């Protein structure tokens, strides 16, 4: 559970990195400007540092593109080098550098927590191997997520890499939450009657929220492009310059609100205290999420709202997935063993 909370915190920190434009605060990975502890002054860097680190990024991307090309992803490999962000030089900014550096430190902390999670899951190999394998696969995915983070940096925040980065974070959260509930499943089994229609709705709202978050990531990328084109100024004009993704994302939230309200109504009819508490939290999160979205749309996208909007969206996804898993275990029906009567 501590690892799950830490992942959510990392998502919040990642949102702060995006909203402050600090994604390229460290132009290399895993080090930052060639050092494990980043510089505090541009005088600590060589005069040609812009060309040096751009060259290192391009060289790394050449290797990645070559691998993708050989693996049959020719268009993706070509897109890496056709995107203009590839050749943008990143000037040193001490604030942005340290924001990105803190983001990486939190990522290291996640790695430690997930490793401890795997160790604590070892005893389950005797009783429920799935719990151990879920933890172990999460550990592998966190490592892959770290590598993907290096690709995000080397490609100078290539949109596709950011979307995959976000989607994988949600997958990791879901796997860890499932492992937690499964480890405590014996205490919640057989307390509810299974309803396939209600279960299908739980699956639906979880998937819909997942898609909405991914779509929101696309909108965020559009905002980055607009912000770059306007040199970070005139924030009140950004919304008007966004494309179709924004309007779909905004309109889709109405459907999500209606769907979740209906599901919450059905949960209240079940009259289970735990599910009711989960439903209340889900609706509070959804309400705040919509409020934050409205504030961003009509009040010039306040920077503080961007990471909060993202983090709350992932928390909403996590709560919906928690409801889904909890319900399935709470309504678990064991097959009764036949009673053998002997004289």
Coordinates of C-alpha atoms in Angstrom, one line a residue:
X1 CA 0.0 0.0 0.0
X2 CA 2.9 2.3 0.7
X3 CA 4.3 1.6 -2.8
X4 CA 0.9 2.4 -4.3
X5 CA 0.8 5.8 -2.5
X6 CA 4.3 6.4 -3.6
X7 CA 3.4 5.8 -7.2
X8 CA 0.6 8.3 -6.9
X9 CA 3.0 10.8 -5.4
X10 CA 5.4 10.3 -8.3
X11 CA 2.5 11.0 -10.7
X12 CA 1.9 14.2 -8.8
X13 CA 5.6 15.2 -9.0
X14 CA 5.6 14.3 -12.7
X15 CA 2.6 16.6 -13.2
X16 CA 4.5 19.4 -11.5
X17 CA 7.5 18.7 -13.9
X18 CA 5.2 19.1 -16.9
X19 CA 3.3 22.1 -15.6
X20 CA 6.6 24.0 -14.9
X21 CA 8.1 23.0 -18.2
X22 CA 10.9 21.1 -16.3
X23 CA 10.8 17.9 -18.4
X24 CA 14.1 18.7 -20.0
X25 CA 15.7 20.2 -16.8
X26 CA 18.2 17.4 -17.1
X27 CA 19.0 16.8 -20.7
X28 CA 20.6 13.4 -20.1
X29 CA 19.7 10.3 -18.1
X30 CA 20.3 8.7 -15.6
X31 CA 22.8 11.5 -14.7
X32 CA 21.9 15.2 -14.8
X33 CA 24.3 17.3 -16.9
X34 CA 26.8 14.4 -16.6
X35 CA 26.7 14.4 -12.8
X36 CA 24.7 12.4 -10.1
X37 CA 24.2 15.7 -8.3
X38 CA 23.1 18.5 -10.8
X39 CA 24.9 21.8 -11.0
X40 CA 23.5 24.9 -9.4
X41 CA 25.1 27.4 -11.8
X42 CA 25.6 27.5 -15.5
X43 CA 29.3 28.4 -14.9
X44 CA 29.8 24.7 -13.8
X45 CA 29.0 23.6 -17.3
X46 CA 31.2 23.8 -20.4
X47 CA 30.6 26.6 -22.8
X48 CA 29.3 24.3 -25.6
X49 CA 27.0 22.2 -23.2
X50 CA 24.0 22.9 -25.5
X51 CA 25.6 21.2 -28.4
X52 CA 27.1 18.4 -26.3
X53 CA 23.9 17.2 -24.7
X54 CA 21.9 17.6 -27.9
X55 CA 24.5 15.5 -29.7
X56 CA 24.3 12.8 -26.9
X57 CA 20.5 12.7 -27.2
X58 CA 20.6 12.4 -31.0
X59 CA 23.2 9.6 -30.8
X60 CA 21.0 7.7 -28.3
X61 CA 18.0 8.1 -30.5
X62 CA 19.8 6.8 -33.5
X63 CA 20.4 3.6 -31.6
X64 CA 16.8 3.4 -30.6
X65 CA 15.5 4.2 -34.1
X66 CA 17.8 1.5 -35.5
X67 CA 16.4 -1.1 -33.1
X68 CA 12.8 -0.1 -33.9
X69 CA 13.5 -0.2 -37.6
X70 CA 14.9 -3.7 -37.3
X71 CA 11.9 -4.8 -35.2
X72 CA 9.5 -3.7 -37.9
X73 CA 8.5 -0.3 -36.6
X74 CA 9.8 1.8 -39.5
X75 CA 7.3 4.6 -39.2
X76 CA 7.8 5.0 -35.4
X77 CA 11.6 5.1 -36.0
X78 CA 11.2 7.7 -38.7
X79 CA 8.9 9.8 -36.5
X80 CA 11.5 10.0 -33.8
X81 CA 13.8 12.0 -36.1
X82 CA 11.1 13.9 -38.0
X83 CA 9.8 15.5 -34.9
X84 CA 11.2 19.0 -34.4
X85 CA 11.7 18.6 -30.6
X86 CA 14.5 16.3 -31.5
X87 CA 16.8 19.2 -32.3
X88 CA 15.8 21.7 -29.7
X89 CA 18.7 22.7 -27.4
X90 CA 17.8 23.0 -23.7
X91 CA 19.3 25.9 -21.9
X92 CA 20.3 25.4 -18.2
X93 CA 17.7 26.6 -15.7
X94 CA 18.6 25.8 -12.1
X95 CA 15.0 25.7 -10.9
X96 CA 13.8 23.4 -13.7
X97 CA 16.9 21.2 -13.3
X98 CA 16.3 20.6 -9.6
X99 CA 12.5 20.0 -10.1
X100 CA 13.4 17.3 -12.6
X101 CA 16.1 16.0 -10.4
X102 CA 13.6 15.6 -7.4
X103 CA 11.3 13.8 -9.8
X104 CA 14.1 11.3 -10.5
X105 CA 14.9 10.9 -6.8
X106 CA 11.3 10.0 -6.2
X107 CA 11.5 7.5 -9.0
X108 CA 14.5 5.9 -7.3
X109 CA 12.4 5.7 -4.1
X110 CA 9.7 3.9 -6.0
X111 CA 12.2 1.4 -7.2
X112 CA 13.3 0.7 -3.5
X113 CA 9.6 0.4 -2.4
X114 CA 8.7 -2.0 -5.3
X115 CA 11.8 -4.1 -4.5
X116 CA 10.7 -4.4 -0.9
X117 CA 7.2 -5.3 -2.1
X118 CA 8.7 -8.2 -4.0
X119 CA 10.6 -9.4 -1.0
X120 CA 7.5 -9.2 1.2
X121 CA 5.6 -11.1 -1.5
X122 CA 7.9 -14.1 -1.4
X123 CA 6.0 -15.9 1.4
X124 CA 2.9 -15.9 -0.9
X125 CA 4.7 -18.4 -3.2
X126 CA 3.5 -21.1 -0.9
X127 CA -0.1 -20.0 -0.8
X128 CA -0.9 -17.7 -3.7
X129 CA 1.8 -17.4 -6.3
X130 CA -0.2 -14.8 -8.3
X131 CA 0.5 -12.2 -5.6
X132 CA 4.2 -12.8 -5.9
X133 CA 4.2 -12.7 -9.7
X134 CA 2.1 -9.5 -9.7
X135 CA 4.7 -7.8 -7.5
X136 CA 7.6 -9.2 -9.5
X137 CA 6.1 -8.1 -12.8
X138 CA 5.4 -4.6 -11.3
X139 CA 9.1 -4.5 -10.4
X140 CA 10.1 -5.3 -13.9
X141 CA 7.6 -2.7 -15.3
X142 CA 9.0 0.0 -12.9
X143 CA 12.4 -0.7 -14.4
X144 CA 11.0 -0.5 -17.9
X145 CA 9.3 2.7 -16.9
X146 CA 12.6 4.2 -15.8
X147 CA 14.1 3.3 -19.1
X148 CA 11.1 4.8 -20.9
X149 CA 11.7 7.9 -18.9
X150 CA 15.2 8.1 -20.4
X151 CA 13.6 7.9 -23.9
X152 CA 11.2 10.7 -23.0
X153 CA 14.3 12.8 -22.2
X154 CA 16.4 11.7 -25.2
X155 CA 13.5 12.5 -27.6
X156 CA 12.9 15.8 -25.9
X157 CA 9.4 14.9 -24.7
X158 CA 8.2 13.2 -27.9
X159 CA 4.4 13.1 -27.5
X160 CA 4.0 9.3 -28.1
X161 CA 6.6 8.5 -25.4
X162 CA 4.8 10.6 -22.8
X163 CA 1.4 8.9 -23.5
X164 CA 3.0 5.5 -23.1
X165 CA 4.7 6.6 -20.0
X166 CA 1.4 7.7 -18.4
X167 CA -0.5 4.5 -19.5
X168 CA 2.2 2.3 -18.0
X169 CA 2.0 4.2 -14.7
X170 CA -1.7 3.4 -14.6
X171 CA -1.1 -0.3 -15.3
X172 CA 1.5 -0.5 -12.5
X173 CA -0.9 1.1 -10.1
X174 CA -3.7 -1.4 -11.0
X175 CA -1.4 -4.4 -10.6
X176 CA -0.2 -3.3 -7.2
X177 CA -3.7 -2.6 -6.0
X178 CA -4.9 -6.0 -7.2
X179 CA -2.0 -7.6 -5.4
X180 CA -3.0 -5.8 -2.2
X181 CA -6.7 -6.8 -2.4
X182 CA -5.9 -10.4 -3.3
X183 CA -3.6 -10.7 -0.3
X184 CA -6.5 -9.8 1.9
X185 CA -9.2 -11.6 -0.1
X186 CA -10.0 -14.2 2.6
X187 CA -11.4 -11.6 4.9
X188 CA -13.9 -10.2 2.4
X189 CA -15.1 -13.3 0.5
X190 CA -18.8 -14.3 0.5
X191 CA -20.2 -11.1 1.8
X192 CA -22.1 -10.1 -1.4
X193 CA -24.2 -11.6 -4.1
X194 CA -22.6 -11.3 -7.5
X195 CA -24.4 -9.3 -10.1
X196 CA -22.8 -9.6 -13.6
X197 CA -24.5 -6.4 -14.8
X198 CA -23.1 -4.4 -12.0
X199 CA -19.6 -6.0 -12.5
X200 CA -19.8 -5.1 -16.2
X201 CA -20.5 -1.4 -15.3
X202 CA -17.5 -1.4 -12.9
X203 CA -15.3 -2.6 -15.8
X204 CA -16.8 0.0 -18.1
X205 CA -16.2 3.0 -15.8
X206 CA -12.7 1.9 -15.2
X207 CA -11.9 1.6 -18.9
X208 CA -13.7 4.8 -19.7
X209 CA -11.6 6.7 -17.1
X210 CA -8.4 5.1 -18.4
X211 CA -9.2 6.3 -21.9
X212 CA -10.1 9.8 -20.6
X213 CA -6.8 10.1 -18.9
X214 CA -4.9 9.0 -22.1
X215 CA -7.0 11.6 -24.0
X216 CA -6.1 14.2 -21.4
X217 CA -2.5 13.4 -21.9
X218 CA -3.0 14.2 -25.6
X219 CA -4.6 17.5 -24.6
X220 CA -1.7 18.2 -22.3
X221 CA 0.7 17.7 -25.2
X222 CA -1.3 20.1 -27.4
X223 CA -1.0 22.7 -24.6
X224 CA 2.7 22.2 -24.5
X225 CA 2.9 22.9 -28.3
X226 CA 0.7 26.0 -27.9
X227 CA 2.8 27.2 -24.9
X228 CA 6.0 26.7 -26.9
X229 CA 4.7 28.6 -29.8
X230 CA 3.7 31.6 -27.6
X231 CA 6.9 31.5 -25.5
X232 CA 4.9 30.6 -22.4
X233 CA 3.0 33.8 -22.4
X234 CA -0.7 34.8 -23.0
X235 CA -2.0 31.8 -21.1
X236 CA -5.6 33.1 -21.5
X237 CA -5.3 32.4 -25.2
X238 CA -4.1 28.8 -25.0
X239 CA -7.5 27.2 -24.7
X240 CA -8.8 28.8 -27.9
X241 CA -5.8 27.5 -29.8
X242 CA -6.4 23.8 -28.8
X243 CA -7.7 21.3 -31.3
X244 CA -10.4 18.7 -31.4
X245 CA -8.8 16.5 -28.6
X246 CA -9.7 19.2 -26.0
X247 CA -13.4 19.4 -27.0
X248 CA -13.7 15.7 -27.0
X249 CA -12.0 15.5 -23.6
X250 CA -14.3 18.2 -22.2
X251 CA -17.5 16.8 -23.6
X252 CA -16.7 13.2 -22.6
X253 CA -16.5 14.3 -19.0
X254 CA -20.3 14.8 -19.0
X255 CA -20.8 11.2 -20.0
X256 CA -18.3 10.0 -17.4
X257 CA -20.1 12.0 -14.7
X258 CA -23.5 10.6 -15.6
X259 CA -22.2 7.0 -15.9
X260 CA -20.4 7.2 -12.5
X261 CA -23.4 8.7 -10.8
X262 CA -25.6 5.8 -12.0
X263 CA -23.0 3.3 -10.9
X264 CA -22.8 5.0 -7.5
X265 CA -26.6 4.8 -7.2
X266 CA -26.4 1.0 -7.9
X267 CA -23.7 0.7 -5.3
X268 CA -25.8 2.4 -2.6
X269 CA -28.6 -0.1 -3.3
X270 CA -26.2 -2.9 -2.5
X271 CA -25.9 -1.5 1.1
X272 CA -22.4 -2.6 1.8
X273 CA -20.5 -0.1 4.0
X274 CA -17.1 -0.6 2.3
X275 CA -18.5 -0.2 -1.2
X276 CA -20.6 2.8 -0.1
X277 CA -17.5 4.5 1.3
X278 CA -15.6 3.7 -2.0
X279 CA -18.5 5.1 -4.0
X280 CA -18.6 8.3 -2.0
X281 CA -14.8 8.8 -2.5
X282 CA -15.2 8.1 -6.2
X283 CA -17.9 10.8 -6.6
X284 CA -15.9 13.3 -4.6
X285 CA -12.9 12.7 -6.7
X286 CA -14.9 12.9 -9.9
X287 CA -16.6 16.2 -8.8
X288 CA -13.2 17.8 -7.9
X289 CA -11.7 16.5 -11.1
X290 CA -14.4 18.2 -13.2
X291 CA -14.1 21.4 -11.1
X292 CA -10.4 21.5 -11.7
X293 CA -11.0 21.0 -15.4
X294 CA -13.5 23.9 -15.5
X295 CA -11.0 26.2 -13.6
X296 CA -8.3 25.4 -16.2
X297 CA -10.6 25.9 -19.1
X298 CA -12.0 29.3 -18.0
X299 CA -9.2 30.7 -15.8
X300 CA -6.2 30.6 -18.2
X301 CA -4.9 27.1 -17.1
X302 CA -3.4 28.0 -13.7
X303 CA -0.1 26.0 -13.4
X304 CA -1.0 24.5 -10.0
X305 CA -4.2 23.0 -11.4
X306 CA -2.4 20.9 -14.0
X307 CA -0.6 18.4 -11.7
X308 CA -3.7 18.3 -9.4
X309 CA -6.0 17.5 -12.3
X310 CA -3.7 14.7 -13.5
X311 CA -3.1 13.2 -10.1
X312 CA -6.8 13.3 -9.2
X313 CA -7.6 11.6 -12.5
X314 CA -5.3 8.7 -11.7
X315 CA -6.7 8.5 -8.1
X316 CA -10.2 8.2 -9.6
X317 CA -9.0 5.4 -11.9
X318 CA -7.4 3.7 -8.9
X319 CA -10.6 4.0 -6.8
X320 CA -12.7 2.6 -9.7
X321 CA -10.3 -0.3 -10.1
X322 CA -10.3 -0.9 -6.4
X323 CA -14.2 -1.1 -6.4
X324 CA -14.0 -3.6 -9.3
X325 CA -11.5 -5.9 -7.6
X326 CA -13.1 -5.6 -4.1
X327 CA -16.6 -6.4 -5.5
X328 CA -15.3 -9.5 -7.3
X329 CA -13.7 -10.9 -4.2
X330 CA -16.5 -9.8 -1.9
X331 CA -19.0 -11.7 -4.1
X332 CA -16.7 -14.7 -4.5
X333 CA -18.6 -18.0 -4.4
X334 CA -16.6 -21.0 -3.5
X335 CA -17.7 -24.4 -4.8
X336 CA -19.1 -26.3 -1.9
X337 CA -17.4 -29.7 -1.5
X338 CA -19.8 -32.7 -1.6
X339 CA -20.6 -34.1 1.8
X340 CA -19.8 -37.8 2.1
X341 CA -21.9 -39.6 4.7
X342 CA -20.6 -42.8 6.1
X343 CA -22.1 -45.4 8.4

